[in-house]
Structure formats: structure tokens, C-alpha cells
Amino acid sequence: DRRGTLRGRRQIMLDDSDVHHHRHAKAAVGAVAAAAIGDPAVFVSVDAMHQGPQGGGPVIAIIDAGE
């Protein structure tokens, strides 16, 4: 079922048949963060190849744009 949700939010990782170990670590970190804030709308990156300044990292804002 591709309509999988968690606490009313859509899930994007629907199949783990070809998941490398770093994705399991990403899922664990995301789960801890989601549990800590009580909301599954979290972003966790495991890719070292991001555009930005030396030592920088990605930032994401999850906002409610309303109707």
C-alpha cells in the first residue's frame, strides 16, 4: 500500500529490499529525532556531497503553507 502514513504524514521510504547500512542509520537517527519532538516531519541526510561552504551542511524548513 503506497499510501502509508505515520501520525497522519505520508511516508516516502516504502521498500527496504535494497537498502544499504547507511540508510538504516539514517532511519534510526530520524526515528530518535521524530520521537524527541513528537512529529515525524524530520529531515536526516547521510550524504557527504552537498553544495555549500566548507564544513557546512543542508538545512530544511518544514512549514505549513495552509490552504
mmCIF file with all atom_site columns, C-alpha atoms in Angstrom:
data_model
loop_
_atom_site.group_PDB
_atom_site.id
_atom_site.type_symbol
_atom_site.label_atom_id
_atom_site.label_alt_id
_atom_site.label_comp_id
_atom_site.label_asym_id
_atom_site.label_entity_id
_atom_site.label_seq_id
_atom_site.pdbx_PDB_ins_code
_atom_site.Cartn_x
_atom_site.Cartn_y
_atom_site.Cartn_z
_atom_site.occupancy
_atom_site.B_iso_or_equiv
_atom_site.pdbx_formal_charge
_atom_site.auth_seq_id
_atom_site.auth_comp_id
_atom_site.auth_asym_id
_atom_site.auth_atom_id
_atom_site.pdbx_PDB_model_num
ATOM 1  C CA . ASP A 1 1  ? 0.000  0.000  0.000  1.00 0.00 ? 1  ASP A CA 1
ATOM 2  C CA . ARG A 1 2  ? 1.713  3.162  -1.198 1.00 0.00 ? 2  ARG A CA 1
ATOM 3  C CA . ARG A 1 3  ? -0.476 5.355  0.995  1.00 0.00 ? 3  ARG A CA 1
ATOM 4  C CA . GLY A 1 4  ? 1.493  4.507  4.136  1.00 0.00 ? 4  GLY A CA 1
ATOM 5  C CA . THR A 1 5  ? 1.323  7.172  6.812  1.00 0.00 ? 5  THR A CA 1
ATOM 6  C CA . LEU A 1 6  ? 2.725  7.788  10.269 1.00 0.00 ? 6  LEU A CA 1
ATOM 7  C CA . ARG A 1 7  ? 0.728  10.063 12.567 1.00 0.00 ? 7  ARG A CA 1
ATOM 8  C CA . GLY A 1 8  ? -1.122 11.338 9.511  1.00 0.00 ? 8  GLY A CA 1
ATOM 9  C CA . ARG A 1 9  ? 2.009  12.175 7.494  1.00 0.00 ? 9  ARG A CA 1
ATOM 10 C CA . ARG A 1 10 ? 2.991  10.455 4.232  1.00 0.00 ? 10 ARG A CA 1
ATOM 11 C CA . GLN A 1 11 ? 5.978  8.108  4.292  1.00 0.00 ? 11 GLN A CA 1
ATOM 12 C CA . ILE A 1 12 ? 8.411  8.145  1.363  1.00 0.00 ? 12 ILE A CA 1
ATOM 13 C CA . MET A 1 13 ? 10.515 5.036  2.059  1.00 0.00 ? 13 MET A CA 1
ATOM 14 C CA . LEU A 1 14 ? 8.175  2.216  1.126  1.00 0.00 ? 14 LEU A CA 1
ATOM 15 C CA . ASP A 1 15 ? 10.524 -0.663 0.267  1.00 0.00 ? 15 ASP A CA 1
ATOM 16 C CA . ASP A 1 16 ? 13.710 -1.752 2.023  1.00 0.00 ? 16 ASP A CA 1
ATOM 17 C CA . SER A 1 17 ? 14.666 -4.575 -0.343 1.00 0.00 ? 17 SER A CA 1
ATOM 18 C CA . ASP A 1 18 ? 17.849 -2.805 -1.482 1.00 0.00 ? 18 ASP A CA 1
ATOM 19 C CA . VAL A 1 19 ? 18.753 -0.595 1.466  1.00 0.00 ? 19 VAL A CA 1
ATOM 20 C CA . HIS A 1 20 ? 22.388 -0.024 2.382  1.00 0.00 ? 20 HIS A CA 1
ATOM 21 C CA . HIS A 1 21 ? 23.558 0.168  6.006  1.00 0.00 ? 21 HIS A CA 1
ATOM 22 C CA . HIS A 1 22 ? 23.822 3.969  5.998  1.00 0.00 ? 22 HIS A CA 1
ATOM 23 C CA . ARG A 1 23 ? 20.118 4.235  5.256  1.00 0.00 ? 23 ARG A CA 1
ATOM 24 C CA . HIS A 1 24 ? 19.333 2.128  8.320  1.00 0.00 ? 24 HIS A CA 1
ATOM 25 C CA . ALA A 1 25 ? 21.456 4.524  10.391 1.00 0.00 ? 25 ALA A CA 1
ATOM 26 C CA . LYS A 1 26 ? 19.583 7.448  8.811  1.00 0.00 ? 26 LYS A CA 1
ATOM 27 C CA . ALA A 1 27 ? 16.265 5.826  9.719  1.00 0.00 ? 27 ALA A CA 1
ATOM 28 C CA . ALA A 1 28 ? 17.374 5.292  13.315 1.00 0.00 ? 28 ALA A CA 1
ATOM 29 C CA . VAL A 1 29 ? 18.519 8.907  13.700 1.00 0.00 ? 29 VAL A CA 1
ATOM 30 C CA . GLY A 1 30 ? 15.300 10.134 12.107 1.00 0.00 ? 30 GLY A CA 1
ATOM 31 C CA . ALA A 1 31 ? 13.238 7.962  14.445 1.00 0.00 ? 31 ALA A CA 1
ATOM 32 C CA . VAL A 1 32 ? 15.022 9.325  17.515 1.00 0.00 ? 32 VAL A CA 1
ATOM 33 C CA . ALA A 1 33 ? 14.572 12.912 16.300 1.00 0.00 ? 33 ALA A CA 1
ATOM 34 C CA . ALA A 1 34 ? 10.886 12.323 15.494 1.00 0.00 ? 34 ALA A CA 1
ATOM 35 C CA . ALA A 1 35 ? 10.290 10.742 18.902 1.00 0.00 ? 35 ALA A CA 1
ATOM 36 C CA . ALA A 1 36 ? 12.071 13.612 20.662 1.00 0.00 ? 36 ALA A CA 1
ATOM 37 C CA . ILE A 1 37 ? 9.962  16.313 19.006 1.00 0.00 ? 37 ILE A CA 1
ATOM 38 C CA . GLY A 1 38 ? 6.766  14.256 18.695 1.00 0.00 ? 38 GLY A CA 1
ATOM 39 C CA . ASP A 1 39 ? 6.458  14.827 14.951 1.00 0.00 ? 39 ASP A CA 1
ATOM 40 C CA . PRO A 1 40 ? 7.665  12.595 12.089 1.00 0.00 ? 40 PRO A CA 1
ATOM 41 C CA . ALA A 1 41 ? 8.369  15.615 9.840  1.00 0.00 ? 41 ALA A CA 1
ATOM 42 C CA . VAL A 1 42 ? 12.158 15.440 10.144 1.00 0.00 ? 42 VAL A CA 1
ATOM 43 C CA . PHE A 1 43 ? 14.998 15.536 7.618  1.00 0.00 ? 43 PHE A CA 1
ATOM 44 C CA . VAL A 1 44 ? 18.169 13.498 8.103  1.00 0.00 ? 44 VAL A CA 1
ATOM 45 C CA . SER A 1 45 ? 20.922 13.462 5.487  1.00 0.00 ? 45 SER A CA 1
ATOM 46 C CA . VAL A 1 46 ? 23.680 10.867 5.213  1.00 0.00 ? 46 VAL A CA 1
ATOM 47 C CA . ASP A 1 47 ? 25.262 12.194 2.029  1.00 0.00 ? 47 ASP A CA 1
ATOM 48 C CA . ALA A 1 48 ? 28.586 13.990 2.376  1.00 0.00 ? 48 ALA A CA 1
ATOM 49 C CA . MET A 1 49 ? 28.240 15.559 -1.075 1.00 0.00 ? 49 MET A CA 1
ATOM 50 C CA . HIS A 1 50 ? 26.256 18.740 -0.535 1.00 0.00 ? 50 HIS A CA 1
ATOM 51 C CA . GLN A 1 51 ? 26.713 22.105 -2.178 1.00 0.00 ? 51 GLN A CA 1
ATOM 52 C CA . GLY A 1 52 ? 27.728 24.782 0.276  1.00 0.00 ? 52 GLY A CA 1
ATOM 53 C CA . PRO A 1 53 ? 30.662 26.178 2.204  1.00 0.00 ? 53 PRO A CA 1
ATOM 54 C CA . GLN A 1 54 ? 33.394 24.036 3.750  1.00 0.00 ? 54 GLN A CA 1
ATOM 55 C CA . GLY A 1 55 ? 32.060 22.485 6.943  1.00 0.00 ? 55 GLY A CA 1
ATOM 56 C CA . GLY A 1 56 ? 28.503 23.445 6.033  1.00 0.00 ? 56 GLY A CA 1
ATOM 57 C CA . GLY A 1 57 ? 25.541 21.153 5.705  1.00 0.00 ? 57 GLY A CA 1
ATOM 58 C CA . PRO A 1 58 ? 21.985 21.056 4.434  1.00 0.00 ? 58 PRO A CA 1
ATOM 59 C CA . VAL A 1 59 ? 19.129 22.830 6.171  1.00 0.00 ? 59 VAL A CA 1
ATOM 60 C CA . ILE A 1 60 ? 15.468 22.190 5.563  1.00 0.00 ? 60 ILE A CA 1
ATOM 61 C CA . ALA A 1 61 ? 12.384 24.032 6.756  1.00 0.00 ? 61 ALA A CA 1
ATOM 62 C CA . ILE A 1 62 ? 9.116  22.131 7.005  1.00 0.00 ? 62 ILE A CA 1
ATOM 63 C CA . ILE A 1 63 ? 6.298  24.657 7.025  1.00 0.00 ? 63 ILE A CA 1
ATOM 64 C CA . ASP A 1 64 ? 2.530  24.602 6.901  1.00 0.00 ? 64 ASP A CA 1
ATOM 65 C CA . ALA A 1 65 ? 1.549  26.724 3.899  1.00 0.00 ? 65 ALA A CA 1
ATOM 66 C CA . GLY A 1 66 ? -2.118 26.461 4.783  1.00 0.00 ? 66 GLY A CA 1
ATOM 67 C CA . GLU A 1 67 ? -4.883 26.066 2.272  1.00 0.00 ? 67 GLU A CA 1
#
